[in-house]
């Protein structure tokens, strides 16, 4: 669009493509590559896809529209957006919850990015195709080597800080417009390689065989629900932050909602098409998580023609997937804290990245701590953040007001009133259900108590903090309280 | 396990539902972006609401005149109306008759 920087002092995406790639880069992470394919194959294949697609359109697409629209409506980070929606006071503290969850999430995600960096480097060194290479021993040695992972975590946070220091357009956008297409291209090339191997059809059959009975199992819907909510990053403050940098005439619902939710999920489908044909062609058991990426796949690369090159494509793409997510997760805190404090963006970048680095050291040192935090925040922290954002839109600002003022302004598609009850009732209800379900499923475990601590402490800390902070603001600084509902 | 017609059908459906929809959304939104750029090169602003969305905004303002956000809504409504009157090319599908019937609030 036109160079209209003069209209606003706030940064903006330079291009529409930059915004879209930022959304995809943020939402496509490790889960799309090492979790989605196995979950799909293990939950009825085609039946899972149907359930997943229904939930994407029911929850993720409207939810992402709402979150991006709130960002565009306020042109502020998480706390500023909450203040615009609810007026100054304790409720703004629920934005602090989102911020705390993001910082906690990034503290243990950075070491995961470090793992993918380590494997990307070793793929370039042709380690995996060297004679005598042992995949399990190699992975276990990495996890057991605390100083190594702390070093990788340091490199990751240092690199993220360096890019964020360059700003939204010259830093984040310049990276994502290349990293996301490289990731997609890597998976496409890997898919073509896999599909041309003898026995590849077994992998396709594993992923896409339809067993409709799975649609009657609650486990299938819970797995699809988890994937639709967590994979799309709905309600984590990322979409809100990315949306806050939209330009004056940019659309929200088509790019921020439909394209982001379906586009990021299609990377998971692509990963299934890239991974399973190769895994099955070589006769290795499919797996999920680190076992899939760091053991199963590493074992098959030496067995296939051009395996070294496929390994490089996969691990470099995998690293880009995790790194761009880390970049945008960190940007949430940087944007918000630079607005809420007297610090410049550069000072905030250093402070936030330094703080996350410090908090991430235990997770980098001991994988058991990382696993514990991942379990607690994936099951309760992230749904809590989603509940806060969608809750403030649905019950404080009001979905109809946001829809007519922001969602449908400059929109590429018209969003009708069907959207309002989804945002007000369905998504918050689903988030409450999922937190309750996980609590029931893990009743009495240390993870459940950790989750309870997050559910209670984060909102209390946020509420008290912002009651004090906003209470000190002069009346002139206080924005008008919109309040009410539609 | 083998590639039965059902598996291939599911694969085709999946590619259409995910890659197809995502690709279509990407092409449409980038084309719309191109159209907006073209309009902004010709004139310094463009209409911000479709006829249906503007009618809904207007109805909401009329039904909620005392809402704390009514002033903002009114401003957005009037900006769109003025732009439609003062520009000769539109992004959304507005007819001259529809524009003639519009009034500032």
mmCIF file of C-alpha atoms in Angstrom, chain B residues 38-95:
data_model
loop_
_atom_site.group_PDB
_atom_site.id
_atom_site.type_symbol
_atom_site.label_atom_id
_atom_site.label_comp_id
_atom_site.label_asym_id
_atom_site.label_seq_id
_atom_site.Cartn_x
_atom_site.Cartn_y
_atom_site.Cartn_z
ATOM 1 C CA UNK B 38 -4.136 0.735 -7.523
ATOM 2 C CA UNK B 39 -7.000 2.822 -6.107
ATOM 3 C CA UNK B 40 -4.698 4.622 -3.670
ATOM 4 C CA UNK B 41 -2.364 5.547 -6.498
ATOM 5 C CA UNK B 42 -5.325 7.104 -8.282
ATOM 6 C CA UNK B 43 -6.950 8.759 -5.235
ATOM 7 C CA UNK B 44 -5.709 9.368 -1.696
ATOM 8 C CA UNK B 45 -8.369 7.273 0.073
ATOM 9 C CA UNK B 46 -10.762 4.416 -0.481
ATOM 10 C CA UNK B 47 -14.165 3.345 0.812
ATOM 11 C CA UNK B 48 -13.802 1.376 4.027
ATOM 12 C CA UNK B 49 -17.088 -0.548 4.224
ATOM 13 C CA UNK B 50 -19.119 -2.718 1.888
ATOM 14 C CA UNK B 51 -22.787 -1.695 1.432
ATOM 15 C CA UNK B 52 -23.948 -4.456 3.777
ATOM 16 C CA UNK B 53 -21.362 -3.683 6.463
ATOM 17 C CA UNK B 54 -22.027 0.072 6.322
ATOM 18 C CA UNK B 55 -25.785 -0.498 6.618
ATOM 19 C CA UNK B 56 -25.165 -2.617 9.717
ATOM 20 C CA UNK B 57 -22.869 0.029 11.196
ATOM 21 C CA UNK B 58 -25.485 2.710 10.553
ATOM 22 C CA UNK B 59 -28.249 0.624 12.118
ATOM 23 C CA UNK B 60 -26.125 0.002 15.206
ATOM 24 C CA UNK B 61 -25.388 3.720 15.623
ATOM 25 C CA UNK B 62 -29.091 4.564 15.317
ATOM 26 C CA UNK B 63 -30.000 1.904 17.878
ATOM 27 C CA UNK B 64 -27.183 2.778 20.298
ATOM 28 C CA UNK B 65 -26.787 6.575 20.168
ATOM 29 C CA UNK B 66 -25.511 6.788 23.752
ATOM 30 C CA UNK B 67 -23.035 3.952 23.546
ATOM 31 C CA UNK B 68 -19.515 5.048 24.567
ATOM 32 C CA UNK B 69 -18.288 3.875 21.173
ATOM 33 C CA UNK B 70 -21.058 5.572 19.181
ATOM 34 C CA UNK B 71 -18.881 8.583 18.409
ATOM 35 C CA UNK B 72 -16.114 6.408 17.027
ATOM 36 C CA UNK B 73 -18.665 4.437 15.008
ATOM 37 C CA UNK B 74 -20.188 7.684 13.694
ATOM 38 C CA UNK B 75 -16.759 8.946 12.671
ATOM 39 C CA UNK B 76 -15.987 5.703 10.807
ATOM 40 C CA UNK B 77 -19.408 5.787 9.137
ATOM 41 C CA UNK B 78 -19.070 9.405 8.019
ATOM 42 C CA UNK B 79 -15.532 8.906 6.775
ATOM 43 C CA UNK B 80 -16.767 6.114 4.516
ATOM 44 C CA UNK B 81 -19.747 8.159 3.289
ATOM 45 C CA UNK B 82 -17.541 11.173 2.496
ATOM 46 C CA UNK B 83 -15.015 8.986 0.704
ATOM 47 C CA UNK B 84 -17.758 7.410 -1.396
ATOM 48 C CA UNK B 85 -19.073 10.841 -2.376
ATOM 49 C CA UNK B 86 -15.706 12.399 -3.095
ATOM 50 C CA UNK B 87 -14.011 9.616 -5.012
ATOM 51 C CA UNK B 88 -14.914 8.233 -8.405
ATOM 52 C CA UNK B 89 -13.537 4.709 -8.025
ATOM 53 C CA UNK B 90 -14.591 2.291 -5.287
ATOM 54 C CA UNK B 91 -13.161 -0.839 -3.758
ATOM 55 C CA UNK B 92 -16.487 -2.346 -2.768
ATOM 56 C CA UNK B 93 -19.435 -2.937 -5.050
ATOM 57 C CA UNK B 94 -21.308 0.346 -4.560
ATOM 58 C CA UNK B 95 -23.857 1.627 -7.061
#
